[in-house]
PDB file of C-alpha atoms in Angstrom:
ATOM      1  CA  MET X  19      -2.961   7.314   7.076  1.00  0.00           C
ATOM      2  CA  PHE X  20      -3.336  10.190   9.565  1.00  0.00           C
ATOM      3  CA  LEU X  21      -2.831   7.785  12.488  1.00  0.00           C
ATOM      4  CA  PHE X  22       0.460   6.561  11.011  1.00  0.00           C
ATOM      5  CA  LYS X  23       1.810  10.119  10.748  1.00  0.00           C
ATOM      6  CA  ARG X  24       0.771  10.892  14.300  1.00  0.00           C
ATOM      7  CA  LYS X  25       2.575   7.800  15.635  1.00  0.00           C
ATOM      8  CA  THR X  26       5.670   8.659  13.617  1.00  0.00           C
ATOM      9  CA  VAL X  27       5.756  12.191  15.004  1.00  0.00           C
ATOM     10  CA  LEU X  28       5.386  10.878  18.561  1.00  0.00           C
ATOM     11  CA  ILE X  29       8.168   8.336  18.077  1.00  0.00           C
ATOM     12  CA  ILE X  30      10.485  11.008  16.663  1.00  0.00           C
ATOM     13  CA  MET X  31       9.697  13.308  19.603  1.00  0.00           C
ATOM     14  CA  PHE X  32      10.442  10.567  22.137  1.00  0.00           C
ATOM     15  CA  ILE X  33      13.704   9.653  20.425  1.00  0.00           C
ATOM     16  CA  GLY X  34      14.723  13.323  20.430  1.00  0.00           C
ATOM     17  CA  LEU X  35      13.841  13.604  24.103  1.00  0.00           C
ATOM     18  CA  LEU X  36      15.855  10.477  24.870  1.00  0.00           C
ATOM     19  CA  VAL X  37      18.916  11.771  22.998  1.00  0.00           C
ATOM     20  CA  PHE X  38      18.635  15.154  24.759  1.00  0.00           C
ATOM     21  CA  SER X  39      18.345  13.434  28.174  1.00  0.00           C
ATOM     22  CA  ILE X  40      21.411  11.308  27.526  1.00  0.00           C
ATOM     23  CA  TYR X  41      23.339  14.415  26.460  1.00  0.00           C
ATOM     24  CA  LEU X  42      22.387  16.220  29.681  1.00  0.00           C
ATOM     25  CA  MET X  43      23.388  13.216  31.771  1.00  0.00           C
ATOM     26  CA  LEU X  44      26.778  12.985  30.104  1.00  0.00           C
ATOM     27  CA  ILE X  45      27.699  16.629  30.528  1.00  0.00           C
ATOM     28  CA  GLY X  46      26.603  16.558  34.158  1.00  0.00           C
ATOM     29  CA  ASN X  47      28.481  13.437  35.278  1.00  0.00           C
ATOM     30  CA  TYR X  48      32.023  14.206  34.292  1.00  0.00           C
ATOM     31  CA  PRO X  49      34.124  16.908  35.901  1.00  0.00           C
ATOM     32  CA  ARG X  50      36.091  19.419  33.930  1.00  0.00           C
ATOM     33  CA  VAL X  51      39.622  19.000  35.235  1.00  0.00           C
ATOM     34  CA  ILE X  52      41.726  22.098  34.801  1.00  0.00           C
ATOM     35  CA  TYR X  53      45.226  22.375  36.184  1.00  0.00           C
ATOM     36  CA  LYS X  54      45.798  25.711  37.846  1.00  0.00           C
ATOM     37  CA  ASN X  55      48.879  27.178  39.394  1.00  0.00           C
ATOM     38  CA  SER X  56      47.851  28.025  42.947  1.00  0.00           C
ATOM     39  CA  SER X  57      50.530  30.710  43.216  1.00  0.00           C
ATOM     40  CA  ALA X  58      48.951  32.771  40.428  1.00  0.00           C
ATOM     41  CA  PRO X  59      47.666  36.199  41.501  1.00  0.00           C
ATOM     42  CA  ASP X  60      44.090  35.275  40.473  1.00  0.00           C
ATOM     43  CA  ALA X  61      44.063  32.447  42.995  1.00  0.00           C
ATOM     44  CA  GLU X  62      44.188  34.946  45.851  1.00  0.00           C
ATOM     45  CA  LYS X  63      41.341  37.177  44.677  1.00  0.00           C
ATOM     46  CA  VAL X  64      38.272  37.074  46.857  1.00  0.00           C
ATOM     47  CA  THR X  65      34.786  37.492  45.440  1.00  0.00           C
ATOM     48  CA  ALA X  66      31.478  37.923  47.172  1.00  0.00           C
ATOM     49  CA  LEU X  67      28.832  35.393  46.250  1.00  0.00           C
ATOM     50  CA  LYS X  68      25.157  35.922  46.973  1.00  0.00           C
ATOM     51  CA  THR X  69      23.579  33.221  49.074  1.00  0.00           C
ATOM     52  CA  SER X  70      19.922  32.329  49.043  1.00  0.00           C
ATOM     53  CA  GLU X  71      19.291  34.511  52.108  1.00  0.00           C
ATOM     54  CA  GLY X  72      20.782  37.561  50.398  1.00  0.00           C
ATOM     55  CA  ASP X  73      23.905  37.555  52.578  1.00  0.00           C
ATOM     56  CA  THR X  74      27.326  37.489  51.012  1.00  0.00           C
ATOM     57  CA  ALA X  75      29.929  34.824  51.538  1.00  0.00           C
ATOM     58  CA  ASN X  76      33.609  35.294  50.798  1.00  0.00           C
ATOM     59  CA  VAL X  77      35.129  32.557  48.669  1.00  0.00           C
ATOM     60  CA  LYS X  78      38.634  32.317  47.253  1.00  0.00           C
ATOM     61  CA  ASN X  79      38.679  31.893  43.474  1.00  0.00           C
ATOM     62  CA  GLY X  80      40.888  29.102  42.194  1.00  0.00           C
ATOM     63  CA  SER X  81      41.295  27.483  45.579  1.00  0.00           C
ATOM     64  CA  GLU X  82      42.259  23.875  45.013  1.00  0.00           C
ATOM     65  CA  LYS X  83      39.947  22.591  47.712  1.00  0.00           C
ATOM     66  CA  ASP X  84      37.049  24.445  46.085  1.00  0.00           C
ATOM     67  CA  PHE X  85      37.152  22.076  43.117  1.00  0.00           C
ATOM     68  CA  PHE X  86      36.594  19.065  45.317  1.00  0.00           C
ATOM     69  CA  ILE X  87      33.975  20.777  47.480  1.00  0.00           C
ATOM     70  CA  ASP X  88      32.127  22.215  44.489  1.00  0.00           C
ATOM     71  CA  TYR X  89      32.183  18.899  42.670  1.00  0.00           C
ATOM     72  CA  ARG X  90      30.821  17.015  45.681  1.00  0.00           C
ATOM     73  CA  LEU X  91      28.065  19.592  46.175  1.00  0.00           C
ATOM     74  CA  GLU X  92      27.055  19.417  42.505  1.00  0.00           C
ATOM     75  CA  ARG X  93      27.184  15.616  42.518  1.00  0.00           C
ATOM     76  CA  ASP X  94      25.044  15.487  45.666  1.00  0.00           C
ATOM     77  CA  ARG X  95      22.556  17.934  44.161  1.00  0.00           C
ATOM     78  CA  LEU X  96      22.202  15.844  40.985  1.00  0.00           C
ATOM     79  CA  ARG X  97      21.892  12.615  42.960  1.00  0.00           C
ATOM     80  CA  SER X  98      19.226  14.191  45.161  1.00  0.00           C
ATOM     81  CA  GLN X  99      17.265  15.221  42.074  1.00  0.00           C
ATOM     82  CA  GLU X 100      17.571  11.720  40.639  1.00  0.00           C
ATOM     83  CA  ALA X 101      16.416  10.170  43.937  1.00  0.00           C
ATOM     84  CA  ASP X 102      13.463  12.583  44.117  1.00  0.00           C
ATOM     85  CA  TYR X 103      12.466  11.655  40.567  1.00  0.00           C
ATOM     86  CA  LEU X 104      12.589   7.944  41.408  1.00  0.00           C
ATOM     87  CA  ARG X 105      10.548   8.506  44.591  1.00  0.00           C
ATOM     88  CA  GLU X 106       7.935  10.361  42.530  1.00  0.00           C
ATOM     89  CA  ILE X 107       7.604   7.353  40.244  1.00  0.00           C
ATOM     90  CA  ILE X 108       7.343   4.991  43.220  1.00  0.00           C
ATOM     91  CA  ASN X 109       4.663   7.126  44.895  1.00  0.00           C
ATOM     92  CA  ASN X 110       2.718   7.867  41.696  1.00  0.00           C
ATOM     93  CA  PRO X 111      -0.613   6.002  41.781  1.00  0.00           C
ATOM     94  CA  ASN X 112      -0.843   6.172  37.967  1.00  0.00           C
ATOM     95  CA  ALA X 113       2.532   4.461  37.416  1.00  0.00           C
ATOM     96  CA  SER X 114       2.539   0.815  36.435  1.00  0.00           C
ATOM     97  CA  GLN X 115       3.753  -1.781  38.910  1.00  0.00           C
ATOM     98  CA  GLU X 116       6.638  -2.616  36.579  1.00  0.00           C
ATOM     99  CA  SER X 117       7.871   0.999  36.488  1.00  0.00           C
ATOM    100  CA  LYS X 118       7.526   1.260  40.276  1.00  0.00           C
ATOM    101  CA  GLU X 119       9.635  -1.878  40.746  1.00  0.00           C
ATOM    102  CA  LYS X 120      12.265  -0.585  38.323  1.00  0.00           C
ATOM    103  CA  ALA X 121      12.343   2.774  40.139  1.00  0.00           C
ATOM    104  CA  GLN X 122      12.797   0.981  43.465  1.00  0.00           C
ATOM    105  CA  LYS X 123      15.692  -1.048  42.064  1.00  0.00           C
ATOM    106  CA  ASP X 124      17.248   2.104  40.589  1.00  0.00           C
ATOM    107  CA  LEU X 125      16.891   3.931  43.914  1.00  0.00           C
ATOM    108  CA  ILE X 126      18.613   1.066  45.746  1.00  0.00           C
ATOM    109  CA  ALA X 127      21.390   1.010  43.115  1.00  0.00           C
ATOM    110  CA  LEU X 128      21.819   4.783  43.495  1.00  0.00           C
ATOM    111  CA  ALA X 129      22.145   4.458  47.272  1.00  0.00           C
ATOM    112  CA  GLU X 130      24.717   1.681  46.855  1.00  0.00           C
ATOM    113  CA  LYS X 131      26.689   3.790  44.368  1.00  0.00           C
ATOM    114  CA  VAL X 132      26.706   6.776  46.746  1.00  0.00           C
ATOM    115  CA  GLU X 133      27.867   4.537  49.592  1.00  0.00           C
ATOM    116  CA  LYS X 134      30.697   3.072  47.479  1.00  0.00           C
ATOM    117  CA  GLU X 135      31.841   6.519  46.337  1.00  0.00           C
ATOM    118  CA  MET X 136      31.909   7.844  49.888  1.00  0.00           C
ATOM    119  CA  MET X 137      33.750   4.762  51.149  1.00  0.00           C
ATOM    120  CA  VAL X 138      36.396   4.942  48.407  1.00  0.00           C
ATOM    121  CA  GLU X 139      36.934   8.680  48.919  1.00  0.00           C
ATOM    122  CA  ASN X 140      37.423   8.192  52.669  1.00  0.00           C
ATOM    123  CA  LEU X 141      39.761   5.217  52.183  1.00  0.00           C
ATOM    124  CA  ILE X 142      41.895   7.193  49.720  1.00  0.00           C
ATOM    125  CA  LYS X 143      42.098  10.062  52.204  1.00  0.00           C
ATOM    126  CA  ALA X 144      43.067   7.554  54.900  1.00  0.00           C
ATOM    127  CA  LYS X 145      45.997   6.512  52.693  1.00  0.00           C
ATOM    128  CA  GLY X 146      47.401  10.025  53.144  1.00  0.00           C
ATOM    129  CA  PHE X 147      45.958  11.953  50.198  1.00  0.00           C
ATOM    130  CA  GLU X 148      44.587  15.379  51.011  1.00  0.00           C
ATOM    131  CA  GLU X 149      41.545  15.236  48.700  1.00  0.00           C
ATOM    132  CA  ALA X 150      39.894  12.691  46.421  1.00  0.00           C
ATOM    133  CA  VAL X 151      36.702  12.406  44.409  1.00  0.00           C
ATOM    134  CA  ILE X 152      35.433   9.271  42.696  1.00  0.00           C
ATOM    135  CA  ILE X 153      32.865   9.080  39.928  1.00  0.00           C
ATOM    136  CA  ILE X 154      31.286   5.679  39.423  1.00  0.00           C
ATOM    137  CA  SER X 155      29.476   5.454  36.108  1.00  0.00           C
ATOM    138  CA  GLY X 156      28.313   2.262  34.513  1.00  0.00           C
ATOM    139  CA  ASP X 157      31.096  -0.277  34.718  1.00  0.00           C
ATOM    140  CA  SER X 158      33.997   2.121  35.289  1.00  0.00           C
ATOM    141  CA  ALA X 159      35.381   4.409  37.972  1.00  0.00           C
ATOM    142  CA  ASN X 160      37.202   7.716  37.599  1.00  0.00           C
ATOM    143  CA  VAL X 161      39.240   8.993  40.538  1.00  0.00           C
ATOM    144  CA  ILE X 162      40.483  12.558  40.898  1.00  0.00           C
ATOM    145  CA  VAL X 163      43.209  12.955  43.507  1.00  0.00           C
ATOM    146  CA  LYS X 164      44.910  16.090  44.769  1.00  0.00           C
ATOM    147  CA  SER X 165      48.605  15.498  44.278  1.00  0.00           C
ATOM    148  CA  ASN X 166      51.761  17.109  42.919  1.00  0.00           C
ATOM    149  CA  GLY X 167      52.826  13.899  41.247  1.00  0.00           C
ATOM    150  CA  LEU X 168      51.690  10.364  41.802  1.00  0.00           C
ATOM    151  CA  SER X 169      54.289   7.669  42.255  1.00  0.00           C
ATOM    152  CA  GLN X 170      53.696   4.125  41.041  1.00  0.00           C
ATOM    153  CA  LYS X 171      53.182   3.059  44.650  1.00  0.00           C
ATOM    154  CA  GLU X 172      50.474   5.707  45.173  1.00  0.00           C
ATOM    155  CA  VAL X 173      48.729   4.722  41.931  1.00  0.00           C
ATOM    156  CA  ALA X 174      48.817   1.087  43.085  1.00  0.00           C
ATOM    157  CA  GLN X 175      47.351   2.073  46.480  1.00  0.00           C
ATOM    158  CA  ILE X 176      44.495   4.015  44.875  1.00  0.00           C
ATOM    159  CA  THR X 177      43.814   1.252  42.353  1.00  0.00           C
ATOM    160  CA  ASP X 178      43.793  -1.343  45.129  1.00  0.00           C
ATOM    161  CA  VAL X 179      41.273   0.635  47.190  1.00  0.00           C
ATOM    162  CA  VAL X 180      38.979   1.186  44.198  1.00  0.00           C
ATOM    163  CA  THR X 181      39.238  -2.430  43.026  1.00  0.00           C
ATOM    164  CA  ARG X 182      38.498  -3.908  46.447  1.00  0.00           C
ATOM    165  CA  THR X 183      35.603  -1.548  47.187  1.00  0.00           C
ATOM    166  CA  THR X 184      33.870  -1.436  43.794  1.00  0.00           C
ATOM    167  CA  GLY X 185      34.909  -4.761  42.315  1.00  0.00           C
ATOM    168  CA  TYR X 186      35.971  -3.110  39.043  1.00  0.00           C
ATOM    169  CA  PRO X 187      39.061  -4.492  37.286  1.00  0.00           C
ATOM    170  CA  MET X 188      42.134  -2.275  36.955  1.00  0.00           C
ATOM    171  CA  ASP X 189      41.479  -1.552  33.274  1.00  0.00           C
ATOM    172  CA  LYS X 190      38.131   0.083  34.208  1.00  0.00           C
ATOM    173  CA  ILE X 191      39.730   2.526  36.677  1.00  0.00           C
ATOM    174  CA  THR X 192      41.065   5.923  35.617  1.00  0.00           C
ATOM    175  CA  ILE X 193      43.105   8.083  37.991  1.00  0.00           C
ATOM    176  CA  VAL X 194      43.389  11.815  37.310  1.00  0.00           C
ATOM    177  CA  GLU X 195      45.853  13.999  39.162  1.00  0.00           C
ATOM    178  CA  ARG X 196      44.722  17.447  40.242  1.00  0.00           C
ATOM    179  CA  LYS X 197      47.349  19.878  41.516  1.00  0.00           C
TER     180      LYS X 197
END
């Protein structure tokens, strides 16, 4: 009877850990899009941010380009952590061969996803948009574009680029405008 309780407790702990991991993944993968008026007085305030060396760097708050830069940096940081985790599994002598093979496949899929995102972002910029960020998750793609109003032609251009590069159908592509 004691063994049954111990297994039950372990299963409950693993399920809780799984749910918590999924929650963390979801809140980290989607950007918080907030429309800001760039002519507001707060947009021109400059704050000093501490860098890792202790120096200060001046950054404009509310700068529209900061959203895209910050998002890319955060996305790259999370992807780097994910890649490091997968490499640890691959290089772990105690890991099973099956888990090593799955980690290798996941690492290759991650690299392909990063390549697609970078390609789509550059192609959208080549179409004349100032900034763009794409988030590929599962079987859908979300695109955030800097624009003061997207015409139907521009939406069609973005959709065409995403569809051709990722292979996703139009109903799996979401385009968000960021001013």
